[in-house]
Tab-separated table of C-alpha atoms and ligand atoms in Angstrom:
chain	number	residue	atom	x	y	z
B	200	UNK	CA	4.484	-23.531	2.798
B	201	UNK	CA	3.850	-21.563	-0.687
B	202	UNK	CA	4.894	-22.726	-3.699
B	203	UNK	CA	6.450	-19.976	-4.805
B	204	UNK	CA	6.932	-19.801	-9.136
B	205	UNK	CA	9.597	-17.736	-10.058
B	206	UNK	CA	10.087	-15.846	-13.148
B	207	UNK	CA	13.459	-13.914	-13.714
B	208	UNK	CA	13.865	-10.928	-15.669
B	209	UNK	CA	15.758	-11.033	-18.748
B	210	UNK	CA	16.428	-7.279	-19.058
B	211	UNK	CA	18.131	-6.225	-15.372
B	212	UNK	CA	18.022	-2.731	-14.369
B	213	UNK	CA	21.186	-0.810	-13.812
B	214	UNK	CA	22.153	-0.638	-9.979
B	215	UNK	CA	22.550	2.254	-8.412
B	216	UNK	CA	26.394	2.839	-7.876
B	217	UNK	CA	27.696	2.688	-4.298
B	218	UNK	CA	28.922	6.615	-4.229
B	219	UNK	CA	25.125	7.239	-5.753
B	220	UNK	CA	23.165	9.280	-3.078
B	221	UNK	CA	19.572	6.742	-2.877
B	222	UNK	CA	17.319	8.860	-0.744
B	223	UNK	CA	14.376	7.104	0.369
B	224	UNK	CA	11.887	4.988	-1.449
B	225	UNK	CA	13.302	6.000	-4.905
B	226	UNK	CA	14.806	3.015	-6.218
B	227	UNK	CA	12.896	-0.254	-6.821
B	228	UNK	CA	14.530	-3.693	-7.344
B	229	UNK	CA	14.157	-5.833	-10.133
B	230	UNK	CA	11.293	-8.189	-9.126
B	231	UNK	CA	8.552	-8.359	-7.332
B	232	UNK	CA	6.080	-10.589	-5.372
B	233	UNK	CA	2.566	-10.968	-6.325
B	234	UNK	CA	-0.235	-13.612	-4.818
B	235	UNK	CA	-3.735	-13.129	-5.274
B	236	UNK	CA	-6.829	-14.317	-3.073
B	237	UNK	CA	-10.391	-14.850	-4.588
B	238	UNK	CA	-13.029	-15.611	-2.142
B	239	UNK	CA	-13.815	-19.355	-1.586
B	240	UNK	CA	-9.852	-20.062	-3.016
B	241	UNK	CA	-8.184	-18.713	-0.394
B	242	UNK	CA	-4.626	-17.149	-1.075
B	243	UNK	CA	-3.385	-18.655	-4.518
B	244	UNK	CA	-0.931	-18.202	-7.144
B	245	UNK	CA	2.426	-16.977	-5.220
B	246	UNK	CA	4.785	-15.442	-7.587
B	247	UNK	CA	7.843	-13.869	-8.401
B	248	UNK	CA	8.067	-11.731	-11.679
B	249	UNK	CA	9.812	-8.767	-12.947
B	250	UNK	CA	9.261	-5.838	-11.593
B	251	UNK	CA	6.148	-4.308	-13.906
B	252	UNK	CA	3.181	-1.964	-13.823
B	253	UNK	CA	-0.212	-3.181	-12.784
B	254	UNK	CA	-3.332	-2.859	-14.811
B	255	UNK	CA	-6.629	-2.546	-12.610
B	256	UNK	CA	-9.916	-2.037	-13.754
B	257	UNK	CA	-10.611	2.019	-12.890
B	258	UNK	CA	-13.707	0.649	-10.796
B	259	UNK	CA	-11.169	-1.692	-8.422
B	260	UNK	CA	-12.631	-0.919	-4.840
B	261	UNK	CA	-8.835	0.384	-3.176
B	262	UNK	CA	-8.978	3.539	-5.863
B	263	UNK	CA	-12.237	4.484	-4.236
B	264	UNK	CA	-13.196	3.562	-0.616
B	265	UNK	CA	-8.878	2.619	0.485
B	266	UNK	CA	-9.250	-0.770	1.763
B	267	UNK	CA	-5.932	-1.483	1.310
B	268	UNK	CA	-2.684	-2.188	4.053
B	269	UNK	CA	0.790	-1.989	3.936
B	270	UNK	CA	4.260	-2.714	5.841
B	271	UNK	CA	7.920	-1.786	6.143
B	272	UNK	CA	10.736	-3.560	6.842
B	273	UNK	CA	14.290	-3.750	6.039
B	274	UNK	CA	17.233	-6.130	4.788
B	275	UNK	CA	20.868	-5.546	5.611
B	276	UNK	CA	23.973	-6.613	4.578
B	277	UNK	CA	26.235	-7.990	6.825
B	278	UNK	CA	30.426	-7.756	6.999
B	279	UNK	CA	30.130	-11.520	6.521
B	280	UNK	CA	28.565	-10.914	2.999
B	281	UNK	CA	24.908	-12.545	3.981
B	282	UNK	CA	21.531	-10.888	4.129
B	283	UNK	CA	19.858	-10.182	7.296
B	284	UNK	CA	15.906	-9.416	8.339
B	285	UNK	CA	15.055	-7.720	11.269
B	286	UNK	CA	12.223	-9.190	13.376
B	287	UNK	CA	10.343	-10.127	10.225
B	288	UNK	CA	7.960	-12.078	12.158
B	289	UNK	CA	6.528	-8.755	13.903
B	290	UNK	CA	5.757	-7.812	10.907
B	291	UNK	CA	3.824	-10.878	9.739
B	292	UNK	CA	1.584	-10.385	13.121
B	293	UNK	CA	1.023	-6.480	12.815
B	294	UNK	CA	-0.385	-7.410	9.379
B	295	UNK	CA	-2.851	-9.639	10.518
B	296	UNK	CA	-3.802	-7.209	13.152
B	297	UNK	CA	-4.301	-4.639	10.297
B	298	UNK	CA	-5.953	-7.074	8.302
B	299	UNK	CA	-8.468	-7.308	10.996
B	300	UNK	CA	-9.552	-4.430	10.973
B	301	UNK	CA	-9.860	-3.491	7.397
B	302	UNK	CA	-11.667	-6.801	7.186
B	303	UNK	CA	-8.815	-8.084	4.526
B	304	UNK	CA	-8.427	-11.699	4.689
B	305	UNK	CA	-5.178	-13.038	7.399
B	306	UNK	CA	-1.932	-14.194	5.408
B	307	UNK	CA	-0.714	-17.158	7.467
B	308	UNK	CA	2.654	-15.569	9.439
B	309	UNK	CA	5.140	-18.295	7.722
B	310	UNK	CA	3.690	-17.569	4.208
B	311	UNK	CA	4.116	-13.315	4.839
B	312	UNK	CA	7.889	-14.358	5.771
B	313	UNK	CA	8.078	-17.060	3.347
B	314	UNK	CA	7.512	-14.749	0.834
B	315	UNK	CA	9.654	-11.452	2.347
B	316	UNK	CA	12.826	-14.325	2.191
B	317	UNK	CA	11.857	-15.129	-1.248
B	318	UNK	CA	11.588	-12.064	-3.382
B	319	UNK	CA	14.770	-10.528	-0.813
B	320	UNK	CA	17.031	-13.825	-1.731
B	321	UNK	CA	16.119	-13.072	-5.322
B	322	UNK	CA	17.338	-9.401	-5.364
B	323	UNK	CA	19.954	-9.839	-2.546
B	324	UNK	CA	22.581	-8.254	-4.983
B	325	UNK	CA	20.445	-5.212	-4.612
B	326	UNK	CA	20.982	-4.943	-0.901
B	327	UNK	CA	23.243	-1.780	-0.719
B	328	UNK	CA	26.520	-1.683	1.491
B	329	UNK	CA	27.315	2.060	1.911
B	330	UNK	CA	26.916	2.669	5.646
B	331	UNK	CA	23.399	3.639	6.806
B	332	UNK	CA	21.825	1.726	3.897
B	333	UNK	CA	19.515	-0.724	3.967
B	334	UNK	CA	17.145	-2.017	1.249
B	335	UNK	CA	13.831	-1.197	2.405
B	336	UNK	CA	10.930	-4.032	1.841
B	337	UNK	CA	7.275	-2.945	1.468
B	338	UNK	CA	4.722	-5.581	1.572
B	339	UNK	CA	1.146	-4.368	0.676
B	340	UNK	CA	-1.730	-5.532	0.036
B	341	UNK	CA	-4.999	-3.766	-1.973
B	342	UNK	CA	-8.368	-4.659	-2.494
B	343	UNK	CA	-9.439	-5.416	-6.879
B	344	UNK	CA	-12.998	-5.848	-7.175
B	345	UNK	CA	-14.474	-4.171	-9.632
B	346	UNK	CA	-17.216	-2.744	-8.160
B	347	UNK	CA	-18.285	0.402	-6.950
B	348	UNK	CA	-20.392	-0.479	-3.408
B	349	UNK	CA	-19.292	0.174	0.099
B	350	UNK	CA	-18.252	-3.540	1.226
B	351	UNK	CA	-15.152	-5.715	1.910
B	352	UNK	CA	-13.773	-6.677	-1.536
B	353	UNK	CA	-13.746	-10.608	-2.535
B	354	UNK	CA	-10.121	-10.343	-4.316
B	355	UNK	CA	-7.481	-9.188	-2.852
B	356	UNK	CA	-3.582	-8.589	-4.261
B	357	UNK	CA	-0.795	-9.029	-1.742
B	358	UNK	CA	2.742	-8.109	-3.226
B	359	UNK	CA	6.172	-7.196	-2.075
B	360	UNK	CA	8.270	-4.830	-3.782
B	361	UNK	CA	11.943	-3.854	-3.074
B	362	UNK	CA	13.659	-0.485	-2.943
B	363	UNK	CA	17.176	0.428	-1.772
B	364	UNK	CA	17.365	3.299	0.455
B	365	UNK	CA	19.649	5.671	2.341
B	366	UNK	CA	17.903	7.282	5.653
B	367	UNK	CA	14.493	8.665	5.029
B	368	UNK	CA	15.083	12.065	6.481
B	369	UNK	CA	17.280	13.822	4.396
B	370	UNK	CA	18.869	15.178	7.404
B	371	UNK	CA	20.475	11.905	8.250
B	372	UNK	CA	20.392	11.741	12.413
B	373	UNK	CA	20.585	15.565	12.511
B	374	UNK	CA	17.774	16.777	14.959
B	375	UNK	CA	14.511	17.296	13.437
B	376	UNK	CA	12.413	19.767	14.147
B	377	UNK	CA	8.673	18.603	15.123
B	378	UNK	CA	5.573	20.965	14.775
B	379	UNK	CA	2.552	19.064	17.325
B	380	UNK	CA	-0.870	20.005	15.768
B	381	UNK	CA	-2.967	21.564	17.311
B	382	UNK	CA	-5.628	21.950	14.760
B	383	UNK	CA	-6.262	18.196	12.638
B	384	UNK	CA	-5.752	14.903	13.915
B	385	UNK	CA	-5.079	11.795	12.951
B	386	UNK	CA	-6.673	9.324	14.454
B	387	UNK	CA	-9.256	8.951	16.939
B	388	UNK	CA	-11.137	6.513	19.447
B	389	UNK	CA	-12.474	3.250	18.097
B	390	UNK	CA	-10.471	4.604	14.103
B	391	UNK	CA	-7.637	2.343	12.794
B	392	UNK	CA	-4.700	4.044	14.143
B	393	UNK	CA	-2.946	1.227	15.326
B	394	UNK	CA	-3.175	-0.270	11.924
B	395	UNK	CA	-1.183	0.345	9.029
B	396	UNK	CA	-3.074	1.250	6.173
B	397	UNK	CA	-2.979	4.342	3.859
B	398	UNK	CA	-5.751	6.320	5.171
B	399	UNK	CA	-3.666	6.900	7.673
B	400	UNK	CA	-1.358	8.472	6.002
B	401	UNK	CA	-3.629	10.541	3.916
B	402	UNK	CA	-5.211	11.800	7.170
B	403	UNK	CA	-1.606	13.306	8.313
B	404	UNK	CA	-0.888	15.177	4.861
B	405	UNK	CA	-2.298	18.253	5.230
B	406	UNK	CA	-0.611	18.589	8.971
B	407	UNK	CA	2.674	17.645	7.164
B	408	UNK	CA	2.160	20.351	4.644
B	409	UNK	CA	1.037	23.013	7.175
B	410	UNK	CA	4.899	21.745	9.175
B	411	UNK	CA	6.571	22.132	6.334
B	412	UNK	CA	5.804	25.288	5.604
B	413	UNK	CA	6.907	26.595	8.584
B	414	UNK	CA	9.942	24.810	8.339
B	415	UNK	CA	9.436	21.815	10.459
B	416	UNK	CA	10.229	18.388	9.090
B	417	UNK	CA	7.520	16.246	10.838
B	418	UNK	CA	4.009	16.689	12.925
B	419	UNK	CA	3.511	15.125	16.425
B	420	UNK	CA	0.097	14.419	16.711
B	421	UNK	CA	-2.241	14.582	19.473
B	422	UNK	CA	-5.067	12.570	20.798
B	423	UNK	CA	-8.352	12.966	18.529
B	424	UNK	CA	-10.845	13.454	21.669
B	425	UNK	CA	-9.166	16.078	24.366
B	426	UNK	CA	-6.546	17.324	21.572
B	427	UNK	CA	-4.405	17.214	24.359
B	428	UNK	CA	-2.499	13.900	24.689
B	429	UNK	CA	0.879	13.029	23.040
B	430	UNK	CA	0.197	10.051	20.352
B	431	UNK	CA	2.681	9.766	17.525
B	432	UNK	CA	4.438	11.653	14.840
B	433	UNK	CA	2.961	9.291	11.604
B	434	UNK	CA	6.164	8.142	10.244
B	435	UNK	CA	7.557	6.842	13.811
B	436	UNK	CA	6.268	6.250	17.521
B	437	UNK	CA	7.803	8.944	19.441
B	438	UNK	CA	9.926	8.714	22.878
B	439	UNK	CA	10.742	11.261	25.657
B	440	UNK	CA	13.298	11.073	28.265
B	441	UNK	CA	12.217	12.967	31.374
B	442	UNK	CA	14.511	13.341	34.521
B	443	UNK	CA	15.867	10.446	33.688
B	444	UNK	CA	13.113	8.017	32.892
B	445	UNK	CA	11.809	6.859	29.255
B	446	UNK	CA	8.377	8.008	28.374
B	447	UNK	CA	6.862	7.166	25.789
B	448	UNK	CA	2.466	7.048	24.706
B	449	UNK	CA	1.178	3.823	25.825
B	450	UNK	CA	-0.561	1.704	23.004
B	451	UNK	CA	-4.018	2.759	22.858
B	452	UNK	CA	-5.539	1.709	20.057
B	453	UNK	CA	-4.956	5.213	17.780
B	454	UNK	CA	-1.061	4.852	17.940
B	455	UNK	CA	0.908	2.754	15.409
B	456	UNK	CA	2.614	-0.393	17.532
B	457	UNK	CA	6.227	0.294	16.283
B	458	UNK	CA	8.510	-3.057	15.781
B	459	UNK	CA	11.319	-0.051	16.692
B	460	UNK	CA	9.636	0.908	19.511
B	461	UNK	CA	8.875	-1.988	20.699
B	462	UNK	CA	12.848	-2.976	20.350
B	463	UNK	CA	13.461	0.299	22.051
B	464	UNK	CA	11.604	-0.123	25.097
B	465	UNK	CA	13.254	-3.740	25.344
B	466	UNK	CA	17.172	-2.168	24.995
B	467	UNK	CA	16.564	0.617	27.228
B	468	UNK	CA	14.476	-1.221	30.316
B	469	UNK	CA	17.813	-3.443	29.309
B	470	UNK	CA	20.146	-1.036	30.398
B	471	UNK	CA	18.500	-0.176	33.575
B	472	UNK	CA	15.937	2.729	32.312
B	473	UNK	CA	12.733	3.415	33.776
B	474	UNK	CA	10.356	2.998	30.790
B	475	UNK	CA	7.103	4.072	31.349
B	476	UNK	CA	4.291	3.168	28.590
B	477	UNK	CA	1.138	5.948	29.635
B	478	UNK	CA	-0.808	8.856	28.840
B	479	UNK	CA	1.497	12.172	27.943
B	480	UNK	CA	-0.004	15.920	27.974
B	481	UNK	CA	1.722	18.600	25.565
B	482	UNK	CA	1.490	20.454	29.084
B	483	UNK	CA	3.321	17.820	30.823
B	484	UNK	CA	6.167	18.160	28.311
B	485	UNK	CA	5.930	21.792	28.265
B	486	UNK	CA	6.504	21.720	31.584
B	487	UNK	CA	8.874	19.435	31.289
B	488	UNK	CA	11.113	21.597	29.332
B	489	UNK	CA	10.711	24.892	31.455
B	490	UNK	CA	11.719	23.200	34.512
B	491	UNK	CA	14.678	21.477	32.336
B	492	UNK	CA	13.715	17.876	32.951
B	493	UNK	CA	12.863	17.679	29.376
B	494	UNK	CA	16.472	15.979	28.483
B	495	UNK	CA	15.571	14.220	25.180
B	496	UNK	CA	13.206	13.581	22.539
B	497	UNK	CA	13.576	11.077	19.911
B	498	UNK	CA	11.342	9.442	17.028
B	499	UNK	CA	11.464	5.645	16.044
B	500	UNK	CA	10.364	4.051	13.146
B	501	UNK	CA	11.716	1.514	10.345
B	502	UNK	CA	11.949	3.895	7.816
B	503	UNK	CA	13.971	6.517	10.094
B	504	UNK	CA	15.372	4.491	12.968
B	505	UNK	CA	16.333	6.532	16.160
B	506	UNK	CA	15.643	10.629	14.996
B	507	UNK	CA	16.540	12.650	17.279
B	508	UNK	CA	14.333	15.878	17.733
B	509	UNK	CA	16.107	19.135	18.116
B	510	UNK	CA	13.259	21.404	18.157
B	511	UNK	CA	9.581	20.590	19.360
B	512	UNK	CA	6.525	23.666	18.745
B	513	UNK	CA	3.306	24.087	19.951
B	514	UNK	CA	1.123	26.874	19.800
B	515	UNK	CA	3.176	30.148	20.799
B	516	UNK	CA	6.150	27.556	22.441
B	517	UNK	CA	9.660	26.853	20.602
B	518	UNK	CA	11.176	24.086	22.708
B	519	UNK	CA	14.939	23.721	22.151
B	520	UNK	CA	15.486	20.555	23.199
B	521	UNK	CA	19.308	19.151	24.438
B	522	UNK	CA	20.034	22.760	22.692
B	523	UNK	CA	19.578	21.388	19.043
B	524	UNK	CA	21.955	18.777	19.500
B	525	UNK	CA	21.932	14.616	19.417
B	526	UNK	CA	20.969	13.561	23.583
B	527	UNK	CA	23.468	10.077	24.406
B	528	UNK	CA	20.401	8.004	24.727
B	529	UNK	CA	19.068	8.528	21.132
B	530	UNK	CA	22.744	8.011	19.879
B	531	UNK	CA	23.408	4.574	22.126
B	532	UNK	CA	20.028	3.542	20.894
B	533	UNK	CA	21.150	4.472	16.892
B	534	UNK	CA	24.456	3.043	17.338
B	535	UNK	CA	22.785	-0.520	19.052
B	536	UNK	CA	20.170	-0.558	17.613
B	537	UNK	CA	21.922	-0.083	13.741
B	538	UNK	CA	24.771	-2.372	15.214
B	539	UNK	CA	22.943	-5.596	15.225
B	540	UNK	CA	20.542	-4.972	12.552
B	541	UNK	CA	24.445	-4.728	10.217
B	542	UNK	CA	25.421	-7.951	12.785
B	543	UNK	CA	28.378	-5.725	14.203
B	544	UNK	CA	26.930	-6.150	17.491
B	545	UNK	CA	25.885	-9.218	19.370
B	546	UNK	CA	22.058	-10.460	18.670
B	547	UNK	CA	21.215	-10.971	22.520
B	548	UNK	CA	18.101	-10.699	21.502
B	549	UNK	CA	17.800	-13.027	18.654
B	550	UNK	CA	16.337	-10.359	16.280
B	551	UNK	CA	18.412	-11.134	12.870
B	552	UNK	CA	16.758	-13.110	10.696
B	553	UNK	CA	19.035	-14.654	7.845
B	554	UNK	CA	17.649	-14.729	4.270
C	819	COI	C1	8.233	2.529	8.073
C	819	COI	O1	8.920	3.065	8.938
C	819	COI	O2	8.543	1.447	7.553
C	819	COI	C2	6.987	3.105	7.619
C	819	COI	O3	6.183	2.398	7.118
C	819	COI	C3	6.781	4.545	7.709
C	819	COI	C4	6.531	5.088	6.346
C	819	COI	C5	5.585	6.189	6.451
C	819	COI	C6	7.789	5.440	5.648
């Protein structure tokens, strides 16, 4: 159990006001969490403080070589006025799995959820309650030695920092429209995409750019080795619904192992869905959607929930998909899936976590 010391800020920020539009990401809280680790020591120091800048020597190792991971979760507000996590514990575990392979020191799981109760009880007035809001929790951690060589770093910074959001397209749960890559990936064979870390996210820039400027909101990106099999769109896993069944990439070790997704695949093989976890070609689904089997297409993630997908590309093919509009399955999936995490549903699950 950490001792957590907690140090309140005497000059609070102005909240945003409940008819204020928050975007995503925009908005941070007033506190944060901060614990460091030093070699030898182990973690130490757990801490709550007002939310401040950081000052880093210009030679800390995560400005030059990225060793450095992060996560995403969200609290809620329910109709019974308490504050709800969702699953935190996945979160805690995907960490460790990222710390792995960046070769960033573990964070026991009860001291990573220790801490995401902590800092979220502290700001729980900042929790927003305008439908579809959440406040969005970010735990990171980046690597501070000073020192310019190629090797893991022996101090470490792991802090949490709070920001209340609205949905992270700014489409809300209009259909996106998803431009697969044909050209860069993201990830390959024996890389880190399974693990959430920035590089990551750096990689899939320049296809982002290159979507939006032909109009397309988000990439789908395709294996690294045969450029040929469906792996994930970078901000969420992404599922199919072909003749009926749920398809969706199987885990395999360059695609991000989604907490939604994984909730996803349990609700739908719930309600009597085929789900199948395996290999999808872009020909597959473009053959899927000339022969009309292609019924829907949806994206999950933290950040953006269920997204549906109105409109997929590749190469010389527009696919129209459920003719632009929201399929049922993405919107029972929103509406359950949303529906517990606010506690308006029943938990059968056990997935709400109270702070
Ligand atoms: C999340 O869904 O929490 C993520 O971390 C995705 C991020 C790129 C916004």
């Amino acid at each position: 159990m950490l001792d957590i010391k907690i140090t309140k800020t005497t000059e609070p920020k102005q909240k945003p006001s409940s008819d204020q539009p928050l975007g995503f990401g925009k908005i941070f809280t007033d506190h944060m969490f901060i614990m460091n680790y030093t070699e030898g020591q182990g973690w130490h120091d757990p801490r709550i403080e007002p939310f401040h800048k950081l000052s880093l020597s210009p030679a800390a190792m995560v400005y030059h070589y990225g060793q450095e991971m992060f996560e995403g979760l969200k609290a809620y507000k329910g109709d019974d006025n308490e504050v709800y996590l969702f699953r935190p514990d996945m979160n805690a575990k995907r960490t460790n799995v990222t710390n792995d392979r960046l070769c960033i020191p573990n964070i026991p799981e009860e001291d990573f959820v220790q801490a995401v109760k902590t800092i979220v009880d502290i700001d729980r007035d900042w929790v927003p309650t305008t439908p579809g809001t959440s406040l969005y929790i970010r735990p990171f951690i980046i690597a501070t030695d000073e020192f310019l060589g190629v090797a893991p770093s022996a101090t470490y910074l792991f802090m949490i920092i709070l920001s209340p959001s609205g949905a992270y397209y700014s489409s809300g749960l209009a259909p996106v429209g998803i431009w697969i890559e044909d050209e860069y990936v993201r990830a390959v064979r024996g890389g880190m995409g399974f693990a959430k870390t920035g590089g990551n996210y750096a990689a899939s820039l320049i296809g982002q750019v290159k979507a939006h400027n032909e109009d397309y909101s988000q990439v789908l990106w395709l294996d690294g080795v045969e450029r040929k099999y469906i792996e994930e769109v970078g901000s969420m896993n992404i599922f199919f619904k072909i003749d009926g069944k749920v398809v969706t990439p199987a885990l395999n070790g360059s695609i991000l192992p989604g907490i939604t997704r994984n909730s996803t695949i349990q609700l739908c093989k719930s309600w009597g869905y085929e789900v199948e976890e395996r290999k999808i070609s872009v020909d597959e689904l473009v053959e899927a959607q000339h022969s009309g089997k292609l019924e829907e297409v949806f994206g999950t993630g933290t950040a953006a929930v269920i997204s549906p997908v109105g409109k997929l590309r590749y190469v010389d093919d527009v696919m129209l998909i459920n003719n632009g509009q929201i399929g049922e399955l993405s919107q029972k999936l929103y509406d359950t899936m949303t529906g517990i995490q606010y506690g308006k549903l029943e938990d059968k699950f056990g997935w709400r976590v109270k702070v």
